[in-house]
Amino acid sequence: MNAETIPHWLEKRVELTPERVAIHTQENSITFRELRKQSMCMVGKLASLGVKKGSHVAIYANNSLDFVRFVHAISYIGAVAVFLNTRLTQKEIRFQLEDAKCELVIYEQNLSPIIEPLGQEMPIRVHSFKDVSKQLEAPFKAQQEVRLDDIYTILYTSGTTGNPKGVMLTYGNHWWSAVSSALNLGLSEEDQWLATLPLFHVGGLSLLFKNVIYGMPITLLTSFDEQEIHKAIMEKGVTIVSVVSVMLKRLLSQLDAGETYPTSFRCMLLGGGPAPKPLLEEAASKHVPVIQTYGMTETSSQIVTLSAQDALRKIGSAGKPLFPAQLNIINDQQNTKDQSIGEIVVKGPMVTSGYYKRPETNEYTIKDEWLYTGDLGYVDDEGFLYVVDRRKDLIISGGENIYPAEIEEVLAGLDSIKEVGVIGQEDDRWGEVPVAFVVFHEGVSLSTEEILSYCARSLAKYKIPKMIYFEDHLPRNASNKLLRRDLAKWLKQRGEME
Amino acid sequence: MNAETIPHWLEKRVELTPERVAIHTQENSITFRELRKQSMCMVGKLASLGVKKGSHVAIYANNSLDFVRFVHAISYIGAVAVFLNTRLTQKEIRFQLEDAKCELVIYEQNLSPIIEPLGQEMPIRVHSFKDVSKQLEAPFKAQQEVRLDDIYTILYTSGTTGNPKGVMLTYGNHWWSAVSSALNLGLSEEDQWLATLPLFHVGGLSLLFKNVIYGMPITLLTSFDEQEIHKAIMEKGVTIVSVVSVMLKRLLSQLDAGETYPTSFRCMLLGGGPAPKPLLEEAASKHVPVIQTYGMTETSSQIVTLSAQDALRKIGSAGKPLFPAQLNIINDQQNTKDQSIGEIVVKGPMVTSGYYKRPETNEYTIKDEWLYTGDLGYVDDEGFLYVVDRRKDLIISGGENIYPAEIEEVLAGLDSIKEVGVIGQEDDRWGEVPVAFVVFHEGVSLSTEEILSYCARSLAKYKIPKMIYFEDHLPRNASNKLLRRDLAKWLKQRGEME
């Protein structure tokens, strides 16, 4: 059997339910027929800019209808979409554009100060949505089918070492992700999913595919606004919202004493990192149906999810692997059977086939179709996963992943700094924030301000350490490896002293 | 990418929801955990009978829990299940067993008079469920995964010419069928599907896969009993029932004036042939939510289905192709675009890759992944399919497909008969029944009784002509081809004369 070929998703959706509302925005609502028309219009304009089957085209924008049209236009053309986090610095963006071999960047007008200079310096063309809209449409024979094996998207994710890597996801990965979620959560004609997560992350992006595959309206918000979301739940028929912990916390604070969500609201899908148990208990006490999930870019969003029926009984668990997915806990290269803690490895048709141009990383990350996540966890006697530690040293701040290694590399670029170690510090608002411990070379030093302003040139704002601690040495083991766990102890001691 | 490998369906279902009820029968209910245990027990017993990966094993039984266990046991072993229609004659069964290269037949005790003699005559082993249950369990490493490309089932279907052909369906075909149906009908925790169609047909069989993939309880009835079904709908929480026209008619007669089904009942899925418009209108007037479908063994059951929201507006239409499926109407080798009538051709991952050992038939039936159904239909301006004529000359009697050619071949075996033509005659109870027109050689003749008793030796009861008309010639065209359409006219004239 060849790879499956199925109808183009938006095209098929229009065939089935053309007049159903596809997307509600704050301003208006558009049907699937209108969304198709607008996306096809963008196809013609992108074609006139030279985009063709196989082109790598980056999008650099916040949530908007233009973003949605772009995602569908790319699939009509058979190009590959590369998603840029709008919070990155110019330097970080330059790296990803080069690494992903992008020919073109489509961007949102107000991000031009960062992207336009890159268009000057790099062999890449940059066009704002406004530029694009002014193009004449070139004739283009839009794809009527998609091959599940074809790469559709590349999303960058950082790792424990080195530079961010582009996760390649196929149509099949996204398809199976959408279907697997429906098999777990069910599918109702009344469903309406609120998209407030950034579309440039897989959690947000995946809603665009559920939108067309399920024929389910989504409400698209440009950014997280707890009052807006609260209103959408209470008054506008939203039945499912994807959130990360910090969002959930802020949403719960919107509920007045005794107030509950409408019964039609059926799921607060909580992903993007560990959730503090008190938060989950607060949600339960307010009758908010939170369903925890575990997933990552490499798994096209959720791959392990708590079902609604277990949500209350198994607070703190990420649930069980979705129907087509499998989970193992590996300890000393063995599959543990005794509820002991080990590395979480997962397998399934929603799992990436690998990182773009990273054969070596792929070799040790994906073995026999099993993805080694680097996260630690255990499975209880009923088969429920508990994630005890995210990817080694990963800091999750407001749903964004931050790898200490990336910040350490930047800081190590300062001549005065001899040693540096970065860890996460608990934070009421963001869950965690990065903090840095630095040791200077003898006789030199820098102020916190000097260090931070240096960081700001290379690191997205959320990655900049919120505190710099000056030390005369860092904890290391016999092989001279930095012991971040000991740094965490130092941090705790400082907290207790204060 | 290799073919997708996903967890074994029942195994995964037990991992997810072990204590949920899997199957209600008239006698009791069993959970998924119990179903697994019983199926694994059958695995050991089949293994002790020599069944192994790749074995072709036939099942010759009516609906029962044993049937269900068998279907799952086969997939744990990685064998191929061949399904025998229990209404076939010994001769028909012999053909299918030989054609499918079956090593073994597992049968229901009270069908022994037909199958046991075959066990004597043929190089094949036959074992009743009772025999099987007495076996000691051999150790067997059950498959924990299924490969979507592997053949899971072979179901026989007749054609316009020649012998029945075995439709090979893979795990992938059945998987996509189940998922496609869920994307159309939705999926609710309250769902409970009533299985009254024979499990040896694809329409019934497909419910066993939905059962484990959705985690949805099914109610299994051994045969069609309108009172029993009516009670299950009114009192036992059944939300979906698959029916064919004759069943629907009998079910509607159970509704007293003014009586309606509970609001939780959401779908009467109507397949297995054309539905008379008055019947659909009667259902609508009684507020029975009928959803018409079009499909066949080759498409793993439904491939075109009316959605709930269009059911009333488009009475008489079979709907639109399911999300991963495509439909074309071919006329003179061209895809018609103007609502004209032509051959219905379909494509999608639920479509068979071909008939077992029939390379030539496959070549003209499946071209470029498109299945040529032989049925005639048109698509209206909104994209809805109307089936105007089933596979050329196909007679559908109580949901069973009957091909005139098969009956004609049997009758032509009688020395006295010179010419024969078979067509369908309208019938109040069965929709249609076959009738035969025969011409004797000069100077010889046979009585109707003689002809029918001859037929009974070779043809399943439902295929035996309900009437034999004696003629002195049959209508033929210039190339001497039988004109069945003219036979239909003759029949009509006879009706008018009576």
PDB file of C-alpha atoms in Angstrom, chain A residues 45-153:
ATOM      1  CA  LYS A  45      -0.963  35.593  -4.229  1.00  0.00           C
ATOM      2  CA  LEU A  46       1.665  33.295  -2.745  1.00  0.00           C
ATOM      3  CA  ALA A  47       1.999  31.629  -6.127  1.00  0.00           C
ATOM      4  CA  SER A  48       2.679  34.997  -7.689  1.00  0.00           C
ATOM      5  CA  LEU A  49       5.480  35.402  -5.133  1.00  0.00           C
ATOM      6  CA  GLY A  50       7.002  32.181  -6.416  1.00  0.00           C
ATOM      7  CA  VAL A  51       5.802  29.811  -3.715  1.00  0.00           C
ATOM      8  CA  LYS A  52       5.418  26.325  -5.142  1.00  0.00           C
ATOM      9  CA  LYS A  53       5.180  22.700  -4.087  1.00  0.00           C
ATOM     10  CA  GLY A  54       7.988  21.994  -1.648  1.00  0.00           C
ATOM     11  CA  SER A  55       8.840  25.647  -0.894  1.00  0.00           C
ATOM     12  CA  HIS A  56       9.678  26.382   2.719  1.00  0.00           C
ATOM     13  CA  VAL A  57       7.713  29.440   3.766  1.00  0.00           C
ATOM     14  CA  ALA A  58       7.931  30.909   7.245  1.00  0.00           C
ATOM     15  CA  ILE A  59       5.108  32.677   8.979  1.00  0.00           C
ATOM     16  CA  TYR A  60       5.962  35.278  11.566  1.00  0.00           C
ATOM     17  CA  ALA A  61       2.720  36.470  13.057  1.00  0.00           C
ATOM     18  CA  ASN A  62       0.425  36.395  16.025  1.00  0.00           C
ATOM     19  CA  ASN A  63      -3.017  34.810  15.930  1.00  0.00           C
ATOM     20  CA  SER A  64      -5.170  36.212  13.146  1.00  0.00           C
ATOM     21  CA  LEU A  65      -7.377  35.123  10.290  1.00  0.00           C
ATOM     22  CA  ASP A  66      -4.451  35.806   7.975  1.00  0.00           C
ATOM     23  CA  PHE A  67      -2.529  33.165   9.878  1.00  0.00           C
ATOM     24  CA  VAL A  68      -5.329  30.643   9.358  1.00  0.00           C
ATOM     25  CA  ARG A  69      -5.595  31.426   5.644  1.00  0.00           C
ATOM     26  CA  PHE A  70      -1.843  31.013   5.332  1.00  0.00           C
ATOM     27  CA  VAL A  71      -1.917  27.556   6.915  1.00  0.00           C
ATOM     28  CA  HIS A  72      -4.542  26.352   4.442  1.00  0.00           C
ATOM     29  CA  ALA A  73      -2.978  28.115   1.463  1.00  0.00           C
ATOM     30  CA  ILE A  74       0.301  26.317   2.153  1.00  0.00           C
ATOM     31  CA  SER A  75      -1.467  22.958   1.956  1.00  0.00           C
ATOM     32  CA  TYR A  76      -3.275  23.888  -1.254  1.00  0.00           C
ATOM     33  CA  ILE A  77       0.138  24.623  -2.740  1.00  0.00           C
ATOM     34  CA  GLY A  78       1.902  21.664  -1.170  1.00  0.00           C
ATOM     35  CA  ALA A  79       4.533  23.920   0.382  1.00  0.00           C
ATOM     36  CA  VAL A  80       5.939  23.528   3.890  1.00  0.00           C
ATOM     37  CA  ALA A  81       5.011  26.017   6.627  1.00  0.00           C
ATOM     38  CA  VAL A  82       7.675  27.055   9.128  1.00  0.00           C
ATOM     39  CA  PHE A  83       6.326  28.710  12.265  1.00  0.00           C
ATOM     40  CA  LEU A  84       8.275  31.446  14.035  1.00  0.00           C
ATOM     41  CA  ASN A  85       7.611  32.313  17.644  1.00  0.00           C
ATOM     42  CA  THR A  86       6.875  36.047  17.622  1.00  0.00           C
ATOM     43  CA  ARG A  87       8.653  36.470  20.959  1.00  0.00           C
ATOM     44  CA  LEU A  88      12.048  35.484  19.613  1.00  0.00           C
ATOM     45  CA  THR A  89      14.893  37.908  19.066  1.00  0.00           C
ATOM     46  CA  GLN A  90      16.192  38.750  15.638  1.00  0.00           C
ATOM     47  CA  LYS A  91      19.173  36.503  16.220  1.00  0.00           C
ATOM     48  CA  GLU A  92      17.011  33.530  17.117  1.00  0.00           C
ATOM     49  CA  ILE A  93      14.790  34.104  14.108  1.00  0.00           C
ATOM     50  CA  ARG A  94      17.722  34.380  11.781  1.00  0.00           C
ATOM     51  CA  PHE A  95      18.956  31.015  12.979  1.00  0.00           C
ATOM     52  CA  GLN A  96      15.628  29.296  12.390  1.00  0.00           C
ATOM     53  CA  LEU A  97      15.119  30.856   8.959  1.00  0.00           C
ATOM     54  CA  GLU A  98      18.539  29.682   7.865  1.00  0.00           C
ATOM     55  CA  ASP A  99      18.235  26.304   9.462  1.00  0.00           C
ATOM     56  CA  ALA A 100      14.833  25.619   7.881  1.00  0.00           C
ATOM     57  CA  LYS A 101      16.040  26.843   4.471  1.00  0.00           C
ATOM     58  CA  CYS A 102      13.138  29.244   4.151  1.00  0.00           C
ATOM     59  CA  GLU A 103      12.720  31.031   0.827  1.00  0.00           C
ATOM     60  CA  LEU A 104      10.187  33.471   2.069  1.00  0.00           C
ATOM     61  CA  VAL A 105       8.781  34.948   5.254  1.00  0.00           C
ATOM     62  CA  ILE A 106       5.220  36.167   5.510  1.00  0.00           C
ATOM     63  CA  TYR A 107       4.833  38.457   8.473  1.00  0.00           C
ATOM     64  CA  GLU A 108       2.433  40.574  10.402  1.00  0.00           C
ATOM     65  CA  GLN A 109       2.960  44.284   9.735  1.00  0.00           C
ATOM     66  CA  ASN A 110       3.808  45.337  13.269  1.00  0.00           C
ATOM     67  CA  LEU A 111       6.636  42.810  13.492  1.00  0.00           C
ATOM     68  CA  SER A 112       8.448  44.520  10.616  1.00  0.00           C
ATOM     69  CA  PRO A 113      11.188  46.137  12.766  1.00  0.00           C
ATOM     70  CA  ILE A 114      12.616  42.707  13.505  1.00  0.00           C
ATOM     71  CA  ILE A 115      12.033  40.918  10.243  1.00  0.00           C
ATOM     72  CA  GLU A 116      12.678  43.580   7.607  1.00  0.00           C
ATOM     73  CA  PRO A 117      16.364  44.003   8.413  1.00  0.00           C
ATOM     74  CA  LEU A 118      16.740  40.233   8.007  1.00  0.00           C
ATOM     75  CA  GLY A 119      15.261  40.555   4.547  1.00  0.00           C
ATOM     76  CA  GLN A 120      18.108  42.963   3.767  1.00  0.00           C
ATOM     77  CA  GLU A 121      20.890  40.887   5.250  1.00  0.00           C
ATOM     78  CA  MET A 122      19.837  37.388   4.328  1.00  0.00           C
ATOM     79  CA  PRO A 123      19.121  35.755   0.997  1.00  0.00           C
ATOM     80  CA  ILE A 124      15.449  35.589   1.852  1.00  0.00           C
ATOM     81  CA  ARG A 125      12.394  37.529   0.796  1.00  0.00           C
ATOM     82  CA  VAL A 126      10.133  38.996   3.435  1.00  0.00           C
ATOM     83  CA  HIS A 127       6.560  40.117   2.771  1.00  0.00           C
ATOM     84  CA  SER A 128       3.973  41.444   5.139  1.00  0.00           C
ATOM     85  CA  PHE A 129       0.400  40.183   4.877  1.00  0.00           C
ATOM     86  CA  LYS A 130      -0.331  43.608   3.448  1.00  0.00           C
ATOM     87  CA  ASP A 131       2.285  43.139   0.707  1.00  0.00           C
ATOM     88  CA  VAL A 132       0.804  39.756  -0.039  1.00  0.00           C
ATOM     89  CA  SER A 133      -2.721  41.102  -0.284  1.00  0.00           C
ATOM     90  CA  LYS A 134      -1.575  43.611  -2.894  1.00  0.00           C
ATOM     91  CA  GLN A 135      -0.198  40.910  -5.186  1.00  0.00           C
ATOM     92  CA  LEU A 136      -2.082  39.920  -8.280  1.00  0.00           C
ATOM     93  CA  GLU A 137      -3.206  36.316  -8.048  1.00  0.00           C
ATOM     94  CA  ALA A 138      -1.218  33.964 -10.249  1.00  0.00           C
ATOM     95  CA  PRO A 139      -3.101  31.002 -11.665  1.00  0.00           C
ATOM     96  CA  PHE A 140      -2.379  27.941  -9.583  1.00  0.00           C
ATOM     97  CA  LYS A 141      -3.816  24.446  -9.647  1.00  0.00           C
ATOM     98  CA  ALA A 142      -4.574  23.921  -5.971  1.00  0.00           C
ATOM     99  CA  GLN A 143      -4.000  20.453  -4.541  1.00  0.00           C
ATOM    100  CA  GLN A 144      -7.253  18.578  -4.116  1.00  0.00           C
ATOM    101  CA  GLU A 145      -5.671  15.849  -2.019  1.00  0.00           C
ATOM    102  CA  VAL A 146      -3.022  15.552   0.631  1.00  0.00           C
ATOM    103  CA  ARG A 147      -0.614  12.668   1.062  1.00  0.00           C
ATOM    104  CA  LEU A 148      -0.335  11.721   4.698  1.00  0.00           C
ATOM    105  CA  ASP A 149       3.399  11.146   4.316  1.00  0.00           C
ATOM    106  CA  ASP A 150       4.156  14.651   3.097  1.00  0.00           C
ATOM    107  CA  ILE A 151       5.717  17.182   5.454  1.00  0.00           C
ATOM    108  CA  TYR A 152       3.235  19.963   6.190  1.00  0.00           C
ATOM    109  CA  THR A 153       4.825  21.939   9.011  1.00  0.00           C
TER     110      THR A 153
END
